[in-house]
Amino acid sequence: EAGTAEEGIQLAQESRPALILMDIHLPGMNGIEALGRLRSDPRTETIPVMAVTASAMTHDRQRILAAGFDGYQTKPINVKEFLAAVRQVLDGRPRAGGDA
């Protein structure tokens, strides 16, 4: 777990997790900028990244998925939908959404 995007990027570079859950609204660098950094680094470019956000409007979802996230889950989290979305991302299926 990381408290900032910068810490999360460093942690991802060091541990290369199977999946990253990324909040969009982070202190300092936001989640979309952080995703760009992850995608531009050969060590982290293929790690699936799921956006987890309170931004639930249709245009927010479109903007977030267009940025290159592999999945999208809204807060508050519905556990059943969240687990299904994580499974979809890890299985490499098309991008999933928490409100789909």
PDB file of C-alpha atoms in Angstrom:
ATOM      1  CA  GLU A   1       0.000   0.000   0.000  1.00  0.00           C
ATOM      2  CA  ALA A   2       1.215   3.484  -0.823  1.00  0.00           C
ATOM      3  CA  GLY A   3      -0.069   6.876   0.285  1.00  0.00           C
ATOM      4  CA  THR A   4       1.035   8.799  -2.811  1.00  0.00           C
ATOM      5  CA  ALA A   5       1.383   8.063  -6.509  1.00  0.00           C
ATOM      6  CA  GLU A   6       5.136   8.491  -6.288  1.00  0.00           C
ATOM      7  CA  GLU A   7       5.370   5.874  -3.521  1.00  0.00           C
ATOM      8  CA  GLY A   8       3.072   3.566  -5.486  1.00  0.00           C
ATOM      9  CA  ILE A   9       5.204   3.829  -8.619  1.00  0.00           C
ATOM     10  CA  GLN A  10       8.347   3.020  -6.658  1.00  0.00           C
ATOM     11  CA  LEU A  11       6.648   0.078  -4.943  1.00  0.00           C
ATOM     12  CA  ALA A  12       5.399  -1.252  -8.294  1.00  0.00           C
ATOM     13  CA  GLN A  13       8.885  -0.979  -9.789  1.00  0.00           C
ATOM     14  CA  GLU A  14      10.365  -2.914  -6.875  1.00  0.00           C
ATOM     15  CA  SER A  15       7.715  -5.599  -6.305  1.00  0.00           C
ATOM     16  CA  ARG A  16       6.053  -5.926  -9.756  1.00  0.00           C
ATOM     17  CA  PRO A  17       2.585  -6.891  -8.446  1.00  0.00           C
ATOM     18  CA  ALA A  18       0.019  -8.901 -10.416  1.00  0.00           C
ATOM     19  CA  LEU A  19      -2.450  -5.979 -10.217  1.00  0.00           C
ATOM     20  CA  ILE A  20      -2.416  -2.346  -9.115  1.00  0.00           C
ATOM     21  CA  LEU A  21      -5.508  -0.699  -7.622  1.00  0.00           C
ATOM     22  CA  MET A  22      -5.115   3.037  -8.204  1.00  0.00           C
ATOM     23  CA  ASP A  23      -7.189   5.851  -6.782  1.00  0.00           C
ATOM     24  CA  ILE A  24      -7.628   8.681  -9.253  1.00  0.00           C
ATOM     25  CA  HIS A  25      -7.571  11.467  -6.664  1.00  0.00           C
ATOM     26  CA  LEU A  26      -4.200  11.201  -4.951  1.00  0.00           C
ATOM     27  CA  PRO A  27      -2.163  13.875  -3.186  1.00  0.00           C
ATOM     28  CA  GLY A  28       0.336  15.453  -5.587  1.00  0.00           C
ATOM     29  CA  MET A  29       0.362  13.460  -8.820  1.00  0.00           C
ATOM     30  CA  ASN A  30      -3.085  12.126  -9.735  1.00  0.00           C
ATOM     31  CA  GLY A  31      -3.824   8.543 -10.746  1.00  0.00           C
ATOM     32  CA  ILE A  32      -3.966   9.289 -14.475  1.00  0.00           C
ATOM     33  CA  GLU A  33      -0.505  10.852 -14.402  1.00  0.00           C
ATOM     34  CA  ALA A  34       0.774   7.932 -12.328  1.00  0.00           C
ATOM     35  CA  LEU A  35      -0.621   5.478 -14.867  1.00  0.00           C
ATOM     36  CA  GLY A  36       1.295   7.305 -17.590  1.00  0.00           C
ATOM     37  CA  ARG A  37       4.518   6.863 -15.647  1.00  0.00           C
ATOM     38  CA  LEU A  38       3.810   3.173 -15.056  1.00  0.00           C
ATOM     39  CA  ARG A  39       3.060   2.613 -18.748  1.00  0.00           C
ATOM     40  CA  SER A  40       6.258   4.397 -19.816  1.00  0.00           C
ATOM     41  CA  ASP A  41       8.493   2.205 -17.641  1.00  0.00           C
ATOM     42  CA  PRO A  42       9.472  -1.218 -19.071  1.00  0.00           C
ATOM     43  CA  ARG A  43       9.422  -2.664 -15.529  1.00  0.00           C
ATOM     44  CA  THR A  44       5.763  -1.777 -14.991  1.00  0.00           C
ATOM     45  CA  GLU A  45       4.232  -1.223 -18.437  1.00  0.00           C
ATOM     46  CA  THR A  46       2.416  -4.576 -18.538  1.00  0.00           C
ATOM     47  CA  ILE A  47       1.054  -4.598 -14.976  1.00  0.00           C
ATOM     48  CA  PRO A  48      -2.759  -4.314 -15.092  1.00  0.00           C
ATOM     49  CA  VAL A  49      -4.008  -1.182 -13.332  1.00  0.00           C
ATOM     50  CA  MET A  50      -7.583  -0.784 -12.117  1.00  0.00           C
ATOM     51  CA  ALA A  51      -8.928   2.661 -11.266  1.00  0.00           C
ATOM     52  CA  VAL A  52     -10.825   2.853  -7.988  1.00  0.00           C
ATOM     53  CA  THR A  53     -12.620   6.158  -7.667  1.00  0.00           C
ATOM     54  CA  ALA A  54     -15.606   8.054  -6.343  1.00  0.00           C
ATOM     55  CA  SER A  55     -15.945   9.643  -9.806  1.00  0.00           C
ATOM     56  CA  ALA A  56     -19.005   7.784 -11.057  1.00  0.00           C
ATOM     57  CA  MET A  57     -20.250  10.043 -13.848  1.00  0.00           C
ATOM     58  CA  THR A  58     -20.281   8.568 -17.361  1.00  0.00           C
ATOM     59  CA  HIS A  59     -17.798  11.155 -18.671  1.00  0.00           C
ATOM     60  CA  ASP A  60     -15.446  10.389 -15.755  1.00  0.00           C
ATOM     61  CA  ARG A  61     -15.550   6.687 -16.554  1.00  0.00           C
ATOM     62  CA  GLN A  62     -14.891   7.329 -20.250  1.00  0.00           C
ATOM     63  CA  ARG A  63     -11.971   9.666 -19.456  1.00  0.00           C
ATOM     64  CA  ILE A  64     -10.439   7.183 -17.015  1.00  0.00           C
ATOM     65  CA  LEU A  65     -10.713   4.193 -19.352  1.00  0.00           C
ATOM     66  CA  ALA A  66      -9.461   6.298 -22.290  1.00  0.00           C
ATOM     67  CA  ALA A  67      -6.359   7.076 -20.206  1.00  0.00           C
ATOM     68  CA  GLY A  68      -5.473   3.379 -20.401  1.00  0.00           C
ATOM     69  CA  PHE A  69      -6.686   1.816 -17.178  1.00  0.00           C
ATOM     70  CA  ASP A  70      -7.476  -1.886 -17.467  1.00  0.00           C
ATOM     71  CA  GLY A  71     -10.563  -1.630 -15.281  1.00  0.00           C
ATOM     72  CA  TYR A  72     -12.725   0.802 -13.351  1.00  0.00           C
ATOM     73  CA  GLN A  73     -14.495   0.441 -10.023  1.00  0.00           C
ATOM     74  CA  THR A  74     -16.555   3.086  -8.280  1.00  0.00           C
ATOM     75  CA  LYS A  75     -16.677   3.832  -4.566  1.00  0.00           C
ATOM     76  CA  PRO A  76     -18.325   2.864  -2.367  1.00  0.00           C
ATOM     77  CA  ILE A  77     -17.223  -0.584  -3.385  1.00  0.00           C
ATOM     78  CA  ASN A  78     -19.778  -3.336  -3.856  1.00  0.00           C
ATOM     79  CA  VAL A  79     -17.692  -6.377  -2.913  1.00  0.00           C
ATOM     80  CA  LYS A  80     -19.326  -8.730  -5.402  1.00  0.00           C
ATOM     81  CA  GLU A  81     -18.893  -6.296  -8.323  1.00  0.00           C
ATOM     82  CA  PHE A  82     -15.368  -5.431  -7.198  1.00  0.00           C
ATOM     83  CA  LEU A  83     -14.253  -9.059  -7.117  1.00  0.00           C
ATOM     84  CA  ALA A  84     -15.820  -9.682 -10.533  1.00  0.00           C
ATOM     85  CA  ALA A  85     -14.006  -6.644 -11.967  1.00  0.00           C
ATOM     86  CA  VAL A  86     -10.679  -7.794 -10.489  1.00  0.00           C
ATOM     87  CA  ARG A  87     -11.191 -11.256 -11.994  1.00  0.00           C
ATOM     88  CA  GLN A  88     -11.920  -9.718 -15.401  1.00  0.00           C
ATOM     89  CA  VAL A  89      -8.776  -7.598 -15.305  1.00  0.00           C
ATOM     90  CA  LEU A  90      -6.592 -10.483 -14.169  1.00  0.00           C
ATOM     91  CA  ASP A  91      -8.087 -12.751 -16.828  1.00  0.00           C
ATOM     92  CA  GLY A  92      -7.271 -10.127 -19.461  1.00  0.00           C
ATOM     93  CA  ARG A  93     -10.866  -9.606 -20.505  1.00  0.00           C
ATOM     94  CA  PRO A  94     -12.125  -6.291 -21.871  1.00  0.00           C
ATOM     95  CA  ARG A  95     -12.178  -3.414 -19.439  1.00  0.00           C
ATOM     96  CA  ALA A  96     -14.766  -3.711 -16.694  1.00  0.00           C
ATOM     97  CA  GLY A  97     -16.662  -1.112 -14.710  1.00  0.00           C
ATOM     98  CA  GLY A  98     -18.175  -1.129 -11.285  1.00  0.00           C
ATOM     99  CA  ASP A  99     -21.432   0.254 -12.575  1.00  0.00           C
ATOM    100  CA  ALA A 100     -21.711  -1.794 -15.757  1.00  0.00           C
TER     101      ALA A 100
END
